[in-house]
Short mmCIF file of N, CA and C in Angstrom, two decimals:
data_model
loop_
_atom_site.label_atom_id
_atom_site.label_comp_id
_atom_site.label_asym_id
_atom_site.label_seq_id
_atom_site.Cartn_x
_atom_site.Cartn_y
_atom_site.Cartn_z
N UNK A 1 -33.21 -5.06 155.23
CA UNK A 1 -33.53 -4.96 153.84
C UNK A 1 -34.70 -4.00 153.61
N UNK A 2 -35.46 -3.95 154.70
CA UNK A 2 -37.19 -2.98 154.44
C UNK A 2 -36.51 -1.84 154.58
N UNK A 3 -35.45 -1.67 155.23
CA UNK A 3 -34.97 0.38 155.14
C UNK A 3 -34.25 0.43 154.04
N UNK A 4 -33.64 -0.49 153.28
CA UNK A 4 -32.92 -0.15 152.13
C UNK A 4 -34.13 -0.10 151.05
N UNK A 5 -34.77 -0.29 151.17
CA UNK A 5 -35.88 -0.42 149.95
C UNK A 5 -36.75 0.80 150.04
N UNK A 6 -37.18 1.15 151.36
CA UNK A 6 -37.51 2.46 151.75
C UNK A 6 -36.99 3.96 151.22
N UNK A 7 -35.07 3.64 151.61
CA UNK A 7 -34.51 4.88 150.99
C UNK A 7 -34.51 5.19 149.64
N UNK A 8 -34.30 3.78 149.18
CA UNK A 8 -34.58 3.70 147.76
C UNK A 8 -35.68 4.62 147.11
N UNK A 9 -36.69 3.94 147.37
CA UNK A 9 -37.90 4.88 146.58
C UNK A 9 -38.19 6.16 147.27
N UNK A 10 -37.84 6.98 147.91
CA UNK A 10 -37.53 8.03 148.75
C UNK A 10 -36.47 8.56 147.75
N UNK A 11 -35.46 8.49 147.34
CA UNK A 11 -34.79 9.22 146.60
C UNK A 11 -35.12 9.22 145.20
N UNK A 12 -36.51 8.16 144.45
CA UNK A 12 -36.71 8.03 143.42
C UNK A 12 -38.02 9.10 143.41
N UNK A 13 -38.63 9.50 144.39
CA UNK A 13 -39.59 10.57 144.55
C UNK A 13 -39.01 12.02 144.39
N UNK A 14 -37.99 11.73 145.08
CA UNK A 14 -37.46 13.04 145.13
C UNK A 14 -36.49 13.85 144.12
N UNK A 15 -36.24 13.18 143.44
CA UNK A 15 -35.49 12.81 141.65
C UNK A 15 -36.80 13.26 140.70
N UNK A 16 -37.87 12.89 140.95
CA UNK A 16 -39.25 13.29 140.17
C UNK A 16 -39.66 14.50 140.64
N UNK A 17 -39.50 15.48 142.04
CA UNK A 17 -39.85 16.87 141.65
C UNK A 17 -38.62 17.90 141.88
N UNK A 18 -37.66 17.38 141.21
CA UNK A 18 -36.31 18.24 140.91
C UNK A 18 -36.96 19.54 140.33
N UNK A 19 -37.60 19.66 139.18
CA UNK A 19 -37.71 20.91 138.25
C UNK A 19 -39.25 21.59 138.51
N UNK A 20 -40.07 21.08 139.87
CA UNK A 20 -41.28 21.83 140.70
C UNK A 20 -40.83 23.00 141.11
N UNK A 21 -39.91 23.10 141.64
CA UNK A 21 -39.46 24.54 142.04
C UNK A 21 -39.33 25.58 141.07
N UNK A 22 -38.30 25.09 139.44
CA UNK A 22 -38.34 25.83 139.02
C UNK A 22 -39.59 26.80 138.66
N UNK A 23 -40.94 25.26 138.31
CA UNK A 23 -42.10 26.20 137.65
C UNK A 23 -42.67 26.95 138.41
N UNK A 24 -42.58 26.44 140.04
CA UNK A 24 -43.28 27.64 140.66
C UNK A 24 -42.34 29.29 140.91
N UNK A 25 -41.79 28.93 141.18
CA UNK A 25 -40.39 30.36 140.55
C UNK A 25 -40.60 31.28 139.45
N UNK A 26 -41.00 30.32 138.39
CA UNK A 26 -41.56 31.20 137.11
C UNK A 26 -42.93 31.60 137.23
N UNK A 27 -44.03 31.05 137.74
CA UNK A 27 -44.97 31.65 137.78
C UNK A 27 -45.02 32.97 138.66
N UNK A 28 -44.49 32.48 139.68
CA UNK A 28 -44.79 33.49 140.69
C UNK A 28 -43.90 35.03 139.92
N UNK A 29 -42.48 34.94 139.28
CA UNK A 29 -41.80 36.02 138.57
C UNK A 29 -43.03 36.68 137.83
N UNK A 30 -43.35 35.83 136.87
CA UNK A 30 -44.80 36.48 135.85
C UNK A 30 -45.27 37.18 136.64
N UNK A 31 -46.33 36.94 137.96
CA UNK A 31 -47.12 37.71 138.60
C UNK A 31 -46.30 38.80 139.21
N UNK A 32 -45.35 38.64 140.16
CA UNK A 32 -44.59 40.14 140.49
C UNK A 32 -43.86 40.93 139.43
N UNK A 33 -43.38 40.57 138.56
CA UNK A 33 -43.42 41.46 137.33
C UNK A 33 -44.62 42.27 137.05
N UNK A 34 -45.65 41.72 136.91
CA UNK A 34 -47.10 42.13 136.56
C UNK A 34 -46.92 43.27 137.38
N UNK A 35 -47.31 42.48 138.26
CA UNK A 35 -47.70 43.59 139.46
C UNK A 35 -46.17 45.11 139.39
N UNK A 36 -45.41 44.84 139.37
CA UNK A 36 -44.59 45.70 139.58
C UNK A 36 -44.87 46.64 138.15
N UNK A 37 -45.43 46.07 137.14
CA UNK A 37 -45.37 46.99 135.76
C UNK A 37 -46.46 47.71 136.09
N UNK A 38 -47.66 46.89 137.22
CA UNK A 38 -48.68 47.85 137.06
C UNK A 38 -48.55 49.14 138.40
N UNK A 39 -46.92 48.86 139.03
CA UNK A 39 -47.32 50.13 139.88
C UNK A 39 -46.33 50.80 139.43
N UNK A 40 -45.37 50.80 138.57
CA UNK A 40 -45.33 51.81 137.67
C UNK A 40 -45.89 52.66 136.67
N UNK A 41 -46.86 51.78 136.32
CA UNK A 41 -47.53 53.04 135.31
C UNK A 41 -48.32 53.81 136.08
N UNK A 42 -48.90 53.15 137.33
CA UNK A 42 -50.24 53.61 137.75
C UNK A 42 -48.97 55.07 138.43
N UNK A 43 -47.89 54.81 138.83
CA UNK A 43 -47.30 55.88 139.22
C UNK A 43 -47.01 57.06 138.65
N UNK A 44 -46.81 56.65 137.18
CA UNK A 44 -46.59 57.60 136.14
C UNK A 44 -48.12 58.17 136.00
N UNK A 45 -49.02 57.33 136.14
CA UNK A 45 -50.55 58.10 135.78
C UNK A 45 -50.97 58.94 136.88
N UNK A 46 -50.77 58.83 138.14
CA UNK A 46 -50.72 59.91 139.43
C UNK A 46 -49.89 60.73 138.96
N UNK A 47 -48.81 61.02 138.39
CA UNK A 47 -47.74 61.81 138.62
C UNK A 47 -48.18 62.70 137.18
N UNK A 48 -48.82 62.11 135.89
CA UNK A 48 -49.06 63.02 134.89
C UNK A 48 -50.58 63.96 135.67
N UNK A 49 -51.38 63.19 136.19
CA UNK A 49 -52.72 63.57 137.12
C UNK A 49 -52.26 64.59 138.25
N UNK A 50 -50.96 64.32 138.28
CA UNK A 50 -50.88 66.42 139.35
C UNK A 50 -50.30 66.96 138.51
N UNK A 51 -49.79 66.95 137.36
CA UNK A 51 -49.03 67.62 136.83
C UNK A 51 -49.98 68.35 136.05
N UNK A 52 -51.19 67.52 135.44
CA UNK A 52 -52.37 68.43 134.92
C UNK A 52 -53.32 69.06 135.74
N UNK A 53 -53.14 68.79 137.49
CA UNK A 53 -54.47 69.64 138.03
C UNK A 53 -53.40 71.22 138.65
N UNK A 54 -52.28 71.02 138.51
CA UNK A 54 -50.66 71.76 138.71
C UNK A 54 -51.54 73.18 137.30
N UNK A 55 -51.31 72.52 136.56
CA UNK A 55 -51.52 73.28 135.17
C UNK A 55 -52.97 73.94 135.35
N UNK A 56 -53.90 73.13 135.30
CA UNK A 56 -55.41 73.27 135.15
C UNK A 56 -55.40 74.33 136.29
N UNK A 57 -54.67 74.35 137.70
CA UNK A 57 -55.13 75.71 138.48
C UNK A 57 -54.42 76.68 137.72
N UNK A 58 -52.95 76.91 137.21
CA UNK A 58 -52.31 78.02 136.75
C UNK A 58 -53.36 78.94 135.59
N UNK A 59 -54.37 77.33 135.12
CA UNK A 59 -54.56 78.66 133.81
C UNK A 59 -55.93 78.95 134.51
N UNK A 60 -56.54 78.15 135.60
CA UNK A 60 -57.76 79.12 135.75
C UNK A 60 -57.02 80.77 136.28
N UNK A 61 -56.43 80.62 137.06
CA UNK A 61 -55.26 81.88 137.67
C UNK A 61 -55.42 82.78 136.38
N UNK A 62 -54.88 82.71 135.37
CA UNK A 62 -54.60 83.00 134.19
C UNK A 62 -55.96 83.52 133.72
N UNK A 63 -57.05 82.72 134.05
CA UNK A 63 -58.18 83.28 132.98
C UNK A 63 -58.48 84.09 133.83
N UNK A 64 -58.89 83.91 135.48
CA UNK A 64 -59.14 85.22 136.21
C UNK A 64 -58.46 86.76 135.51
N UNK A 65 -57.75 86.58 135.51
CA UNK A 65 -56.47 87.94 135.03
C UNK A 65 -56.93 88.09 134.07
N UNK A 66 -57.31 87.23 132.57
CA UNK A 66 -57.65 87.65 131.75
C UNK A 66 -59.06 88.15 131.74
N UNK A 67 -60.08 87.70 132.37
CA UNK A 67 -61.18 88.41 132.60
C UNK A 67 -61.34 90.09 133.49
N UNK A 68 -60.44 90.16 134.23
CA UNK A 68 -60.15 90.96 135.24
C UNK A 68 -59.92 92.36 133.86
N UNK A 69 -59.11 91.95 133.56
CA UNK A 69 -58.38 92.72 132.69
C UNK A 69 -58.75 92.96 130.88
N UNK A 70 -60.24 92.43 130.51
CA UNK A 70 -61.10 92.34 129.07
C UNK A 70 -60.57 91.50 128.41
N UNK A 71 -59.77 90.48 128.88
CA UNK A 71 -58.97 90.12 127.54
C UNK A 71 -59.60 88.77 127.52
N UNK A 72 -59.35 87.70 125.88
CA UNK A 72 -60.00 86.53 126.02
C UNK A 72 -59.42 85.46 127.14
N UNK A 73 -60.72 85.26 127.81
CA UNK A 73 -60.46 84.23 128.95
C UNK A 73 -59.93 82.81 127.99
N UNK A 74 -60.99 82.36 127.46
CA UNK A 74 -60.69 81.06 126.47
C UNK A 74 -58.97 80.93 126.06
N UNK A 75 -58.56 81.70 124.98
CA UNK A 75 -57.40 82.09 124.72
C UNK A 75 -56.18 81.67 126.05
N UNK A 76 -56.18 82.61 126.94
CA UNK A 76 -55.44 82.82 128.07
C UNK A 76 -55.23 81.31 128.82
N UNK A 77 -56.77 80.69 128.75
CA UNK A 77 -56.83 79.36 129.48
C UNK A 77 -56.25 78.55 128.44
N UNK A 78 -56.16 78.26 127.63
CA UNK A 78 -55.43 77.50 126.70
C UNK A 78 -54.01 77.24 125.96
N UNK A 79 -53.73 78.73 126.12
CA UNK A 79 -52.32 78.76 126.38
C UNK A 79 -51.68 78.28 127.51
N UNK A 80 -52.03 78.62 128.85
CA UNK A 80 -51.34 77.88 130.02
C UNK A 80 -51.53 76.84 130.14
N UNK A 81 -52.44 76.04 129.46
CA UNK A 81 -52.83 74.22 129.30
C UNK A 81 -51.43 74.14 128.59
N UNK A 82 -51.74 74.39 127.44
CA UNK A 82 -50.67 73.98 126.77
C UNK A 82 -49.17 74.12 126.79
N UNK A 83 -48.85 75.12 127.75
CA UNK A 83 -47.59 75.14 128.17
C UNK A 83 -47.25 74.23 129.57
N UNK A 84 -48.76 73.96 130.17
CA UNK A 84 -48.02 73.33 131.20
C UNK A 84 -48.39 71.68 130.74
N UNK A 85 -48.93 71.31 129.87
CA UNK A 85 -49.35 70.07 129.66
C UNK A 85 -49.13 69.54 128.07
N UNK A 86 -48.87 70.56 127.41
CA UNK A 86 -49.50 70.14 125.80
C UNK A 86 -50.82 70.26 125.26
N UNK A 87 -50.91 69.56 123.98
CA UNK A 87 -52.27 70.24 123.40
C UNK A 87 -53.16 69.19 124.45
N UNK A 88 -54.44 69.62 124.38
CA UNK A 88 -55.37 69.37 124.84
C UNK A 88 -57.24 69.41 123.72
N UNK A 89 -57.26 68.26 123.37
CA UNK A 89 -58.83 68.47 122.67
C UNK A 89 -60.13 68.80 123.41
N UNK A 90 -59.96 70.05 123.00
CA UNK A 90 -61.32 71.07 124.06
C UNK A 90 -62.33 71.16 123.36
N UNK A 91 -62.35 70.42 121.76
CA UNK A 91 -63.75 70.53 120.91
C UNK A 91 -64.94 69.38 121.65
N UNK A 92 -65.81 70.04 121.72
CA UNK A 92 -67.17 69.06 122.33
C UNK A 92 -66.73 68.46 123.79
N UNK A 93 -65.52 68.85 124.47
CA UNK A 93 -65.53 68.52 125.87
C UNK A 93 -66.75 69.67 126.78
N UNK A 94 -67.28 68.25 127.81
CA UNK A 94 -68.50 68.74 128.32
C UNK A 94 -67.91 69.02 129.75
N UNK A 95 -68.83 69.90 130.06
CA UNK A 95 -68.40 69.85 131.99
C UNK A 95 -70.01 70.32 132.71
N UNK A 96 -70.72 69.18 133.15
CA UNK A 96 -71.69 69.56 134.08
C UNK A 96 -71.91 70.62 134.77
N UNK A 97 -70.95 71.04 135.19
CA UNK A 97 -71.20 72.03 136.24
C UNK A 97 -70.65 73.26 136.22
N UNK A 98 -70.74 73.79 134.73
CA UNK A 98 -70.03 74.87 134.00
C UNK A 98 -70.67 76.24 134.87
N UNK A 99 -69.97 77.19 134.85
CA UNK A 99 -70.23 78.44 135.37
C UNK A 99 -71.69 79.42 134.22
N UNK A 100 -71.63 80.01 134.05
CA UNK A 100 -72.59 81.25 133.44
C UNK A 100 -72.05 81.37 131.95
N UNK A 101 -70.92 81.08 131.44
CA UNK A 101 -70.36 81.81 130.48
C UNK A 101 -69.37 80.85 129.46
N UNK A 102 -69.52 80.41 128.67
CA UNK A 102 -68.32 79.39 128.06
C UNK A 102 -67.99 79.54 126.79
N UNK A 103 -67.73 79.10 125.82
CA UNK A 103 -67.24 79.23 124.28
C UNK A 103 -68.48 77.90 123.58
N UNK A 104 -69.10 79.31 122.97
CA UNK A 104 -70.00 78.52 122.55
C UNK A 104 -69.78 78.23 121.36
N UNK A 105 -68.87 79.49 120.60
CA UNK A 105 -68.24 78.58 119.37
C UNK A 105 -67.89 77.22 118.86
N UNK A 106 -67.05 76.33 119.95
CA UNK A 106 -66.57 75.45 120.34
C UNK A 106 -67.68 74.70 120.49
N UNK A 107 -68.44 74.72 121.26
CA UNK A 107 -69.74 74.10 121.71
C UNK A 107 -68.54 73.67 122.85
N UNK A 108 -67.49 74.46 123.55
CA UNK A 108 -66.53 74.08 124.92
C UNK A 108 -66.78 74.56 126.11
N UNK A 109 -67.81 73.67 127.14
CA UNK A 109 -68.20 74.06 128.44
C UNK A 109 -66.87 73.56 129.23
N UNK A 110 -65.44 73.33 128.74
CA UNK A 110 -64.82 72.99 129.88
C UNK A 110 -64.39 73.95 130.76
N UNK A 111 -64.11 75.49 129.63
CA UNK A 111 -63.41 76.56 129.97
C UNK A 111 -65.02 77.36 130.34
N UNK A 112 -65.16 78.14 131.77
CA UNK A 112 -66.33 78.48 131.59
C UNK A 112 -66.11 79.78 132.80
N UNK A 113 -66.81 80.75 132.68
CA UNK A 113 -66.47 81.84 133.81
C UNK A 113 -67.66 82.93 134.09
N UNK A 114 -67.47 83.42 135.41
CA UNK A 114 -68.75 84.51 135.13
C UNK A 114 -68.39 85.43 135.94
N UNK A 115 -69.08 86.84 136.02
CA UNK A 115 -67.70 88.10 136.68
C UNK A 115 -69.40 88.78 137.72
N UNK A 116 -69.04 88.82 138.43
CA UNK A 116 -69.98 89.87 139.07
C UNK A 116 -69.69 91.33 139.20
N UNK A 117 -70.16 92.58 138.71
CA UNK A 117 -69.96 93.79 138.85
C UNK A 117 -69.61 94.23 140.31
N UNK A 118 -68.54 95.47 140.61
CA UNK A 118 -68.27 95.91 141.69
C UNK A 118 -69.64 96.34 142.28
N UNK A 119 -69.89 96.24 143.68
CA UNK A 119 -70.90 97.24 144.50
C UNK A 119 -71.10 98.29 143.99
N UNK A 120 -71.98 98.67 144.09
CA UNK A 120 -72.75 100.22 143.41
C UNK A 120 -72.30 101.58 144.66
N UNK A 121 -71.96 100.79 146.04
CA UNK A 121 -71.28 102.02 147.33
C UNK A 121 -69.82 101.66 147.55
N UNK A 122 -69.61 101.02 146.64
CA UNK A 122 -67.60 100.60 146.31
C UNK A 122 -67.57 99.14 146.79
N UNK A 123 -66.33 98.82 146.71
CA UNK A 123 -65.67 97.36 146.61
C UNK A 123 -65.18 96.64 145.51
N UNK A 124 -64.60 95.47 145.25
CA UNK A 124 -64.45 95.10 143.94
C UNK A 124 -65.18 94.16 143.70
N UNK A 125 -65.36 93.63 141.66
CA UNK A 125 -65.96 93.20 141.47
C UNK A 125 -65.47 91.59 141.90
N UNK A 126 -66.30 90.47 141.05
CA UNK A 126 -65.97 89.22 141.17
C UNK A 126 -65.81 88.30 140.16
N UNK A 127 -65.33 87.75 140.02
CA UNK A 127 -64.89 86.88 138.87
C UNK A 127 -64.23 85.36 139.77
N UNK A 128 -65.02 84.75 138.66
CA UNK A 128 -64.62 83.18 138.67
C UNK A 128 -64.15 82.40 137.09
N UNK A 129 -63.40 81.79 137.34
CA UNK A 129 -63.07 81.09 136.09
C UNK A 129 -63.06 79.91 136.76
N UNK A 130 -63.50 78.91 135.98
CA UNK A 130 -63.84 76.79 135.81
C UNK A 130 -63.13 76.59 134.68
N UNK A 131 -62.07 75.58 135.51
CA UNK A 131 -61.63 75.06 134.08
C UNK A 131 -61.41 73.35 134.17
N UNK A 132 -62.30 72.62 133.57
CA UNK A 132 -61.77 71.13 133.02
C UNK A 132 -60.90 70.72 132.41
N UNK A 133 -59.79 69.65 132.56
CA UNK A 133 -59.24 69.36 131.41
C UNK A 133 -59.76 68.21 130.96
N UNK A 134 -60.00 67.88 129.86
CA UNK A 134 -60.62 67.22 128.96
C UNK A 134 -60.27 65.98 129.20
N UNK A 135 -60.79 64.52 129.05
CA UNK A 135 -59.75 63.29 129.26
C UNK A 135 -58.63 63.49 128.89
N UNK A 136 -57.62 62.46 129.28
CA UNK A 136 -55.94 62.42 128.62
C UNK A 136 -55.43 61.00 128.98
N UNK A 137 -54.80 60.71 127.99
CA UNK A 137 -54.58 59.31 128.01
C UNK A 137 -53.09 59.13 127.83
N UNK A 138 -52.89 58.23 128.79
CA UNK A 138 -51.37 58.15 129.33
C UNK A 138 -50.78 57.04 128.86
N UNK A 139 -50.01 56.51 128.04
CA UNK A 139 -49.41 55.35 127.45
C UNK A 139 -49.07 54.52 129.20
N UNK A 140 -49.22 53.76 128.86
CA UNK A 140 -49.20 52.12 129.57
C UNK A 140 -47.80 51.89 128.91
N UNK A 141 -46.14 52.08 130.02
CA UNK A 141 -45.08 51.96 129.26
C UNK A 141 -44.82 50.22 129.57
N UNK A 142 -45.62 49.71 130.89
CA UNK A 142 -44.78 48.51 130.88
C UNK A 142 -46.01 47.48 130.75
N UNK A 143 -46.96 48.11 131.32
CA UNK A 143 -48.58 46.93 131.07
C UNK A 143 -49.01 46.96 129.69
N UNK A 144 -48.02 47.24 129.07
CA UNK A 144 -48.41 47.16 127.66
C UNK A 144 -47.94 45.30 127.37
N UNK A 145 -47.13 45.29 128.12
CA UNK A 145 -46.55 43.44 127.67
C UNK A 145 -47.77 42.76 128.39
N UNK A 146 -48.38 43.04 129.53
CA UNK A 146 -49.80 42.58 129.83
C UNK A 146 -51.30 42.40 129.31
N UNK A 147 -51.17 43.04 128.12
CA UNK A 147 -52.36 43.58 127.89
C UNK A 147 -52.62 45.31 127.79
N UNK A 148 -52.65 46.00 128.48
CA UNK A 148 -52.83 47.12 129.27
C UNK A 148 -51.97 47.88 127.93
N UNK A 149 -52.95 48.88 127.61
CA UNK A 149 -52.07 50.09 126.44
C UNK A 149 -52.10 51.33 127.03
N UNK A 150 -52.76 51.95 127.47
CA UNK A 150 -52.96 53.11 128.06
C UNK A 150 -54.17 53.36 129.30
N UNK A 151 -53.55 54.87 129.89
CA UNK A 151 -54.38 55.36 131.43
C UNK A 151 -54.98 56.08 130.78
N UNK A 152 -56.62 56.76 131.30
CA UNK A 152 -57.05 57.67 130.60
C UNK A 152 -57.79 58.23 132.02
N UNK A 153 -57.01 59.66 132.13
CA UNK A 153 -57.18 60.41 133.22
C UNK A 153 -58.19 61.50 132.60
N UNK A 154 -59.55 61.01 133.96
CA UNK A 154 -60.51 62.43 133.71
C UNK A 154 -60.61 63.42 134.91
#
């Protein structure tokens, strides 16, 4: 009779955490979802982050040539932003460690360059162009159901 009474409440325990599994199932989904939304965006935010330092070298390239050659560096660098990235807000963007020369119109140290004259017994001259791109902020496509709205790449 003591083992029948035994199995008894043994199957009445085990009748009480029928639906434990489910909740831990659901929690744990929540968190790897999470996690999986956040290595997608963060992937998309690496992947827009070479695509603008991709760009950001073409147009320093670009402003060299345009300095090389008298023409506006500023101009030149801003067009190849914008073709390889879109617009970009270059008003009051700062850059510490600006070269000799920038758009002061703008009050824009991102775009900044300075040329050294050829040797006086031959050679060529020198030119540098610096170019920052300004923050950019990357929509958050799936950590947006988390919280999370946007990346903001500097």
């Amino acid at each position: 009779m003591g083992w029948l009474v035994f199995l008894v409440s043994v199957r009445r325990d085990a009748a009480r955490d029928d639906g434990a599994v489910a909740i831990v199932v659901a929690l744990f989904a929540v968190v790897l979802f999470g996690f999986a939304a956040l290595v997608v965006d963060v992937g998309n935010a690496q992947s827009v982050r070479t695509q603008a330092q991709n760009s950001v070298d073409s147009a320093a390239l670009a402003g060299v040539s345009a300095l090389a050659s008298g023409e506006d560096v500023v101009s030149a660098v801003q067009d190849y932003v914008a073709d390889g990235m879109g617009t970009a807000d270059w008003v009051d963007c700062k850059d510490a460690a600006h070269l000799d020369n920038w758009d002061t119109d703008d009050s824009d140290e991102c775009i900044s360059w300075s040329s050294t004259p050829a040797p006086s017994g031959g050679g060529q001259a020198g030119y540098q162009v610096r170019v920052k791109l300004p923050p950019k902020r990357v929509p958050a496509t799936f950590a947006g159901a988390f919280g999370g709205g946007e990346i903001t790449l500097s």
